[in-house]
CSV table of C-alpha atoms in Angstrom, one decimal:
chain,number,residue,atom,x,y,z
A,1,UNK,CA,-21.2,-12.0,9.1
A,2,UNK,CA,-18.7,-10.8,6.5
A,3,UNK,CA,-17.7,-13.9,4.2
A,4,UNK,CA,-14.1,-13.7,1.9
A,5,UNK,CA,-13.1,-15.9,-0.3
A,6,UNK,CA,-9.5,-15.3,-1.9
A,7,UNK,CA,-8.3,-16.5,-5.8
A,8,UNK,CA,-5.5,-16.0,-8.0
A,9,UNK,CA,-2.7,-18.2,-6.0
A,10,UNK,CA,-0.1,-20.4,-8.1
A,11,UNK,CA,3.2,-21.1,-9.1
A,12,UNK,CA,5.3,-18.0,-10.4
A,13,UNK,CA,9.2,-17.8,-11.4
A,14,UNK,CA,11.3,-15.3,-9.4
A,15,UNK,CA,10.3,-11.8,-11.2
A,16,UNK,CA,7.0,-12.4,-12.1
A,17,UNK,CA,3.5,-11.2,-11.1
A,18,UNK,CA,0.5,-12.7,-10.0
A,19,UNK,CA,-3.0,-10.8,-8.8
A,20,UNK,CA,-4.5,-12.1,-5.8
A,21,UNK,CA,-8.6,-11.3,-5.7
A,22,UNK,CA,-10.6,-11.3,-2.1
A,23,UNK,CA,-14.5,-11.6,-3.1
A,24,UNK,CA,-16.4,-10.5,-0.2
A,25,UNK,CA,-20.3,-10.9,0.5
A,26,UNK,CA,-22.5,-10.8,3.7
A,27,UNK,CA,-21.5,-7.1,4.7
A,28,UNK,CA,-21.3,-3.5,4.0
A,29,UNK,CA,-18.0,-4.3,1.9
A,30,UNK,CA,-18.1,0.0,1.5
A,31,UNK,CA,-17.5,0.2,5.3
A,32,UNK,CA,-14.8,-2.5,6.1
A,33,UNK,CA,-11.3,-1.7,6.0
A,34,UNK,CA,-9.3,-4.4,3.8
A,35,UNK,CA,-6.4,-6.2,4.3
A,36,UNK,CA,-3.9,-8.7,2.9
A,37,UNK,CA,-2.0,-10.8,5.5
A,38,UNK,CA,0.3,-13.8,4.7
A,39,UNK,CA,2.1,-16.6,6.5
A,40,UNK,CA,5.8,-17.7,5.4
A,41,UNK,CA,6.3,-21.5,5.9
A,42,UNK,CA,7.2,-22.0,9.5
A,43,UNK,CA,6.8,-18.1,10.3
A,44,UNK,CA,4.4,-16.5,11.9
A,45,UNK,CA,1.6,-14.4,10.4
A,46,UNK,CA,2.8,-10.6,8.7
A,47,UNK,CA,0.8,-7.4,7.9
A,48,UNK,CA,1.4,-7.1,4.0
A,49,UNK,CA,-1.1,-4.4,2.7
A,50,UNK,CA,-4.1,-2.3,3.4
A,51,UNK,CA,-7.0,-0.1,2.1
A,52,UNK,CA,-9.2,2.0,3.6
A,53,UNK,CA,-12.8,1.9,2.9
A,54,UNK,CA,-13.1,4.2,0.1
A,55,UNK,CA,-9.8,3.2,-1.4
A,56,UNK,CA,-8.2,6.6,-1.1
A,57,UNK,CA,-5.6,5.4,1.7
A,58,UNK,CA,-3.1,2.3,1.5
A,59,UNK,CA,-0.6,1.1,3.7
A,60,UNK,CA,1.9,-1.5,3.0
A,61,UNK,CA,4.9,-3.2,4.7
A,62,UNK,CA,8.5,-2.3,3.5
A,63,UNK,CA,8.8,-5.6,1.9
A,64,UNK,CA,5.8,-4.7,-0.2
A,65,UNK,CA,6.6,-1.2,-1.0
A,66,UNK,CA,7.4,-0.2,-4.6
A,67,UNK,CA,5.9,-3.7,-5.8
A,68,UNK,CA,2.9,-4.6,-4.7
A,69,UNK,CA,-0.3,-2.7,-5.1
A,70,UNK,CA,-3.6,-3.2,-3.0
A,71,UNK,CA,-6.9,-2.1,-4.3
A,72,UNK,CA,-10.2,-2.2,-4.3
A,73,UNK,CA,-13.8,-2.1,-6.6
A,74,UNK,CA,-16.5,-1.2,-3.7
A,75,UNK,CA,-19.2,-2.2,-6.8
A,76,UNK,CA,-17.9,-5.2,-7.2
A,77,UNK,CA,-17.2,-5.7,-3.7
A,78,UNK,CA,-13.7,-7.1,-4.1
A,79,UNK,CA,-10.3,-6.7,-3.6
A,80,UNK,CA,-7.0,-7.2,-5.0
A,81,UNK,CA,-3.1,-7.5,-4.9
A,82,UNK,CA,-1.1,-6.6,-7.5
A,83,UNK,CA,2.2,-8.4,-6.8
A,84,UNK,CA,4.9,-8.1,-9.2
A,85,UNK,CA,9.0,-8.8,-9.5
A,86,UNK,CA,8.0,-11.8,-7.0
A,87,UNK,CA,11.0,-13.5,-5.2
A,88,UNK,CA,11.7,-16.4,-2.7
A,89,UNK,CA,10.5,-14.5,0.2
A,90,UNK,CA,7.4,-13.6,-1.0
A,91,UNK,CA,5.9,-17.5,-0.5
A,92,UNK,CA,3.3,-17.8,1.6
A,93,UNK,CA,-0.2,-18.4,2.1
A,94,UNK,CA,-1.5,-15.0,1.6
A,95,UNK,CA,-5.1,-14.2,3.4
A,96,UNK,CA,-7.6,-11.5,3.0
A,97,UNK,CA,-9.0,-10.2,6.5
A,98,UNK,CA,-11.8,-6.9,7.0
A,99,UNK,CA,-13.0,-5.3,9.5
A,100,UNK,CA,-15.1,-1.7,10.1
A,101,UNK,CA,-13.8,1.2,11.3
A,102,UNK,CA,-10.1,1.9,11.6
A,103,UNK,CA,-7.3,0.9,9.4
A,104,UNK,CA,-4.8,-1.3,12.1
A,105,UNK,CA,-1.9,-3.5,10.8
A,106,UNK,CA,-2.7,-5.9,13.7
A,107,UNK,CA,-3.8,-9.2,12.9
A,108,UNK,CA,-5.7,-9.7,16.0
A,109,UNK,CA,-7.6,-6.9,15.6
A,110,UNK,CA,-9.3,-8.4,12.3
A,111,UNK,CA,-12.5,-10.5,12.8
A,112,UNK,CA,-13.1,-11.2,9.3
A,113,UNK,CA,-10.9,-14.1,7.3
A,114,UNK,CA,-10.4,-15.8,4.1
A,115,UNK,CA,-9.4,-19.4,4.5
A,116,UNK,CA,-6.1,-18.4,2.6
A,117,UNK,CA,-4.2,-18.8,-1.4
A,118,UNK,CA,-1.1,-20.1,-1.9
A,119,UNK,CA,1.6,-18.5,-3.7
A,120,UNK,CA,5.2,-20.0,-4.7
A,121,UNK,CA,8.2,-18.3,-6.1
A,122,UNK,CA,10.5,-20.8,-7.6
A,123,UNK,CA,14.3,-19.0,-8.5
């Protein structure tokens, strides 16, 4: 079984950053396929970022295009986010999810989870 544990939530002003870290252990973190998820308040759960096992491919959603950045350090067998010029939309409690083989923006097709960071933009 394939553990995460996520870090690095908080309180941030509109425009700032904040790096989110997902430490994983139990698995072949070299073969899984990593993803960042989050969940708005009241809204269901989005697709916000992912890398591939080697780190050469990411994907992200349009709202995280040009200012967030996903990577990874297989020898430390974590992962990160890279959020910056944060607004209002971006709160949520952001969660890290693997899973081997293919890269899929689906959440139900991930059966590895972190129990989930907080992150609040205040304007």
């Amino acid at each position: 079984q394939v553990q995460l544990v996520e870090s690095g939530g908080g309180l941030v002003q509109a425009g700032g950053s904040l790096r989110l870290s997902c430490a994983a252990s139990g698995g072949t973190f070299s073969r899984l396929v990593m993803t960042w998820f989050r969940q708005p308040p009241g809204k269901e759960r989005e697709f916000v970022a992912a890398v591939s096992w080697g780190g050469g491919r990411t994907v992200y959603s349009e709202s995280a295009k040009g200012r967030f950045v996903i990577s990874r350090d297989n020898a430390e067998d974590t992962m990160y986010l890279q959020m910056n010029s944060l607004n209002r939309e971006d709160t949520a409690v952001y969660y890290c999810a693997a899973r081997y083989f293919d890269l899929v923006r689906d959440a139900g097709e991930y059966e590895f989870w972190g129990q989930g960071t907080q992150v609040t933009v205040s304007s």
